[in-house]
Short mmCIF file of C-alpha atoms and ligand atoms in Angstrom, two decimals:
data_model
loop_
_atom_site.label_atom_id
_atom_site.label_comp_id
_atom_site.label_asym_id
_atom_site.label_seq_id
_atom_site.Cartn_x
_atom_site.Cartn_y
_atom_site.Cartn_z
CA MET R 490 147.86 32.13 83.02
CA HIS R 491 148.32 35.18 85.30
CA PHE R 492 146.42 38.55 84.77
CA ASN R 493 147.80 41.64 86.27
CA ALA R 494 145.65 44.33 87.68
CA LYS R 495 145.56 46.38 84.37
CA GLU R 496 144.63 43.43 82.32
CA ARG R 497 141.85 42.42 84.75
CA GLU R 498 140.61 45.93 84.61
CA CYS R 499 140.58 46.12 80.80
CA ILE R 500 138.76 42.58 80.61
CA ALA R 501 136.35 43.64 82.86
CA THR R 502 135.40 46.95 81.09
CA LEU R 503 135.27 45.49 77.67
CA TRP R 504 133.06 42.62 78.88
CA GLY R 505 131.08 45.07 80.81
CA LYS R 506 130.41 46.42 77.47
CA ALA R 507 129.67 43.46 75.66
CA SER R 508 127.53 41.59 78.02
CA GLY R 509 124.34 43.38 77.06
CA HIS R 510 124.72 42.14 73.41
CA VAL R 511 125.50 38.57 73.71
CA GLU R 512 123.40 37.33 70.96
CA ALA R 513 124.14 40.10 68.17
CA LEU R 514 127.87 39.92 69.04
CA GLY R 515 128.15 36.22 69.08
CA ALA R 516 126.12 35.75 65.81
CA GLU R 517 128.20 38.35 64.13
CA ALA R 518 131.55 36.80 65.37
CA LEU R 519 130.22 33.29 63.92
CA ASN R 520 129.07 34.83 60.73
CA ARG R 521 132.65 36.50 60.46
CA LEU R 522 134.29 33.11 61.08
CA PHE R 523 132.19 31.11 58.75
CA LYS R 524 132.89 33.83 55.86
CA SER R 525 136.45 34.29 56.54
CA CYS R 526 137.32 30.56 57.45
CA PRO R 527 134.80 28.41 55.58
CA SER R 528 136.14 25.16 56.76
CA THR R 529 134.85 25.80 60.27
CA LYS R 530 131.33 25.40 59.17
CA THR R 531 132.00 21.49 58.69
CA TYR R 532 131.55 21.27 62.51
CA PHE R 533 127.80 22.68 62.47
CA SER R 534 126.53 20.87 59.87
CA LYS R 535 122.95 20.56 61.55
CA MET R 536 122.74 24.39 61.80
CA ASN R 537 121.40 26.89 59.69
CA LEU R 538 124.41 29.22 59.19
CA GLU R 539 122.95 31.87 57.03
CA ALA R 540 123.47 35.35 58.70
CA GLY R 541 120.76 36.29 61.06
CA SER R 542 119.39 32.71 61.51
CA ALA R 543 118.04 31.52 64.98
CA ASP R 544 120.74 28.98 65.11
CA LEU R 545 123.51 31.54 64.64
CA LYS R 546 122.20 33.70 67.33
CA GLN R 547 121.58 30.63 69.80
CA GLN R 548 125.06 29.54 69.21
CA GLY R 549 126.55 32.73 69.44
CA THR R 550 124.75 33.60 72.70
CA LYS R 551 126.06 30.34 74.16
CA ILE R 552 129.75 31.10 73.21
CA LEU R 553 129.68 34.65 74.63
CA ASN R 554 127.94 33.68 77.81
CA ALA R 555 130.69 31.05 78.36
CA ILE R 556 133.39 33.81 77.83
CA GLY R 557 131.42 35.83 80.31
CA LEU R 558 131.48 33.14 82.89
CA ALA R 559 135.22 32.92 82.20
CA SER R 560 135.90 36.35 82.85
CA HIS R 561 134.62 35.97 86.10
CA HIS R 562 136.71 33.21 86.72
CA LEU R 563 140.31 34.29 85.73
CA ASP R 564 141.85 32.51 88.38
CA ASP R 565 139.85 29.28 88.06
CA MET R 566 139.19 28.76 84.59
CA ASP R 567 139.97 25.02 84.63
CA ASN R 568 137.12 24.50 86.94
CA ALA R 569 134.64 26.80 85.42
CA LEU R 570 135.12 25.37 81.91
CA SER R 571 135.50 22.03 82.89
CA ASP R 572 132.51 20.54 81.14
CA LEU R 573 132.89 22.80 78.13
CA SER R 574 136.42 21.27 77.77
CA ASP R 575 134.95 17.74 78.02
CA LEU R 576 132.58 18.41 75.25
CA HIS R 577 134.98 20.13 73.03
CA ALA R 578 137.94 17.43 73.42
CA PHE R 579 136.03 14.14 73.76
CA HIS R 580 132.58 14.70 71.78
CA LEU R 581 133.03 17.40 69.27
CA ARG R 582 136.65 16.94 68.79
CA VAL R 583 137.18 20.30 67.18
CA ASP R 584 140.76 20.96 65.67
CA PRO R 585 142.58 23.10 68.03
CA GLY R 586 143.71 25.46 65.59
CA ASN R 587 140.04 26.40 65.06
CA PHE R 588 139.94 28.09 68.50
CA ASP R 589 142.48 30.91 67.17
CA LEU R 590 140.08 31.73 64.25
CA LEU R 591 137.32 32.09 66.62
CA CYS R 592 138.92 34.18 69.03
CA HIS R 593 140.14 36.51 66.29
CA ASN R 594 136.71 37.03 64.90
CA ILE R 595 135.61 37.82 68.53
CA LEU R 596 138.26 40.45 68.79
CA VAL R 597 137.40 41.95 65.41
CA VAL R 598 133.81 42.19 66.70
CA LEU R 599 134.64 43.90 70.00
CA ALA R 600 136.75 46.35 68.07
CA ILE R 601 134.12 47.37 65.64
CA HIS R 602 131.45 47.80 68.41
CA PHE R 603 133.42 49.08 71.21
CA PRO R 604 136.27 51.28 69.55
CA GLY R 605 136.51 53.56 72.59
CA GLU R 606 137.08 50.72 75.14
CA PHE R 607 139.16 48.82 72.60
CA THR R 608 142.28 50.21 73.38
CA PRO R 609 145.75 48.89 72.53
CA ALA R 610 145.97 47.76 76.34
CA ALA R 611 142.38 46.30 76.08
CA HIS R 612 143.23 44.49 72.83
CA ALA R 613 146.34 42.83 74.40
CA ALA R 614 144.47 41.86 77.70
CA PHE R 615 141.52 40.37 75.69
CA ASP R 616 143.59 38.53 73.39
CA LYS R 617 145.47 37.02 76.20
CA PHE R 618 142.15 36.09 78.03
CA LEU R 619 140.69 34.49 74.85
CA ALA R 620 144.00 32.66 74.44
CA SER R 621 143.77 31.64 77.87
CA VAL R 622 139.98 30.35 77.24
CA SER R 623 141.23 28.36 74.17
CA VAL R 624 143.98 26.61 76.14
CA THR R 625 141.64 25.83 78.75
CA LEU R 626 139.00 24.25 76.23
CA CYS R 627 141.98 22.41 74.40
CA SER R 628 143.45 21.16 77.80
CA LYS R 629 141.76 17.76 77.66
CA TYR R 630 142.94 16.65 74.13
CA ARG R 631 145.17 13.68 73.68
C1 LIG P 489 129.15 23.91 71.59
C2 LIG P 489 131.73 27.55 73.72
C3 LIG P 489 135.07 27.07 70.19
C4 LIG P 489 132.21 24.09 67.93
C5 LIG P 489 129.60 25.04 72.35
C6 LIG P 489 128.75 25.48 73.71
C7 LIG P 489 129.59 26.25 74.18
C8 LIG P 489 130.64 26.72 73.31
C9 LIG P 489 129.05 27.26 75.39
C10 LIG P 489 127.36 24.95 74.03
C11 LIG P 489 127.40 23.86 74.96
C12 LIG P 489 126.35 23.34 75.33
O1 LIG P 489 125.16 23.34 74.65
O2 LIG P 489 126.09 22.65 76.44
C13 LIG P 489 132.67 27.61 73.01
C14 LIG P 489 133.76 28.69 73.34
C15 LIG P 489 134.74 28.68 72.32
C16 LIG P 489 134.17 27.57 71.32
C17 LIG P 489 133.91 29.53 74.57
C18 LIG P 489 135.98 29.34 72.27
C19 LIG P 489 136.21 30.61 72.45
C20 LIG P 489 134.51 26.39 69.22
C21 LIG P 489 135.23 26.17 67.91
C22 LIG P 489 134.43 25.22 67.25
C23 LIG P 489 133.42 24.90 68.11
C24 LIG P 489 136.54 26.77 67.58
C25 LIG P 489 134.72 24.89 65.95
C26 LIG P 489 135.10 25.64 64.87
C27 LIG P 489 131.28 23.77 68.67
C28 LIG P 489 130.28 22.76 68.12
C29 LIG P 489 129.24 22.83 69.31
C30 LIG P 489 129.79 23.59 70.39
C31 LIG P 489 130.11 22.17 66.99
C32 LIG P 489 127.77 21.84 69.15
C33 LIG P 489 126.79 22.80 68.71
C34 LIG P 489 125.64 21.91 68.61
O3 LIG P 489 125.43 21.25 67.62
O4 LIG P 489 124.74 22.36 69.48
N1 LIG P 489 130.73 25.79 72.51
N2 LIG P 489 133.19 27.14 71.95
N3 LIG P 489 133.43 25.68 69.47
N4 LIG P 489 130.86 24.20 69.89
FE1 LIG P 489 132.09 25.75 70.93
#
């Protein structure tokens, strides 16, 4: 996916705000995902999914750090996320429809915490960016 200069600027600005809070934002996004779409919990059967749990914080941190990595590799996402694509496609076999649900909840959390930066343009750019991350993570399904 191609990102123009304005989109790159929006993604960098929003990620710049979020990057210092990966644990809290990631855990909140997951908590919202599990509350709004309970079927997604089935993939995390071994974890304590209560709001505020250490598992939620740890998993949320991992997800947001991967998104941070992707934000620095907009033109090279396939390579940067290759191992994660293998994991989700071959080992976890997460149904691809779940990615949209998680991305939606990540956007909601960013909008709540950074309303000043979450302009319509930033919303569109970050949505496109997360869709690109999802497509990349689903690219090895067959
Ligand atoms: C694990 C990122 C979407 C289910 C992981 C890990 C990362 C990650 C970084 C840890 C890998 C490791 O420990 O080496 C992402 C990103 C996503 C995404 C960036 C999309 C934006 C999803 C979705 C689901 C899911 C939609 C299911 C609803 C899992 C599960 C694990 C995992 C079950 C393993 C957890 C464990 O038992 O340790 N993901 N993920 N992921 N992901 Fe994802």
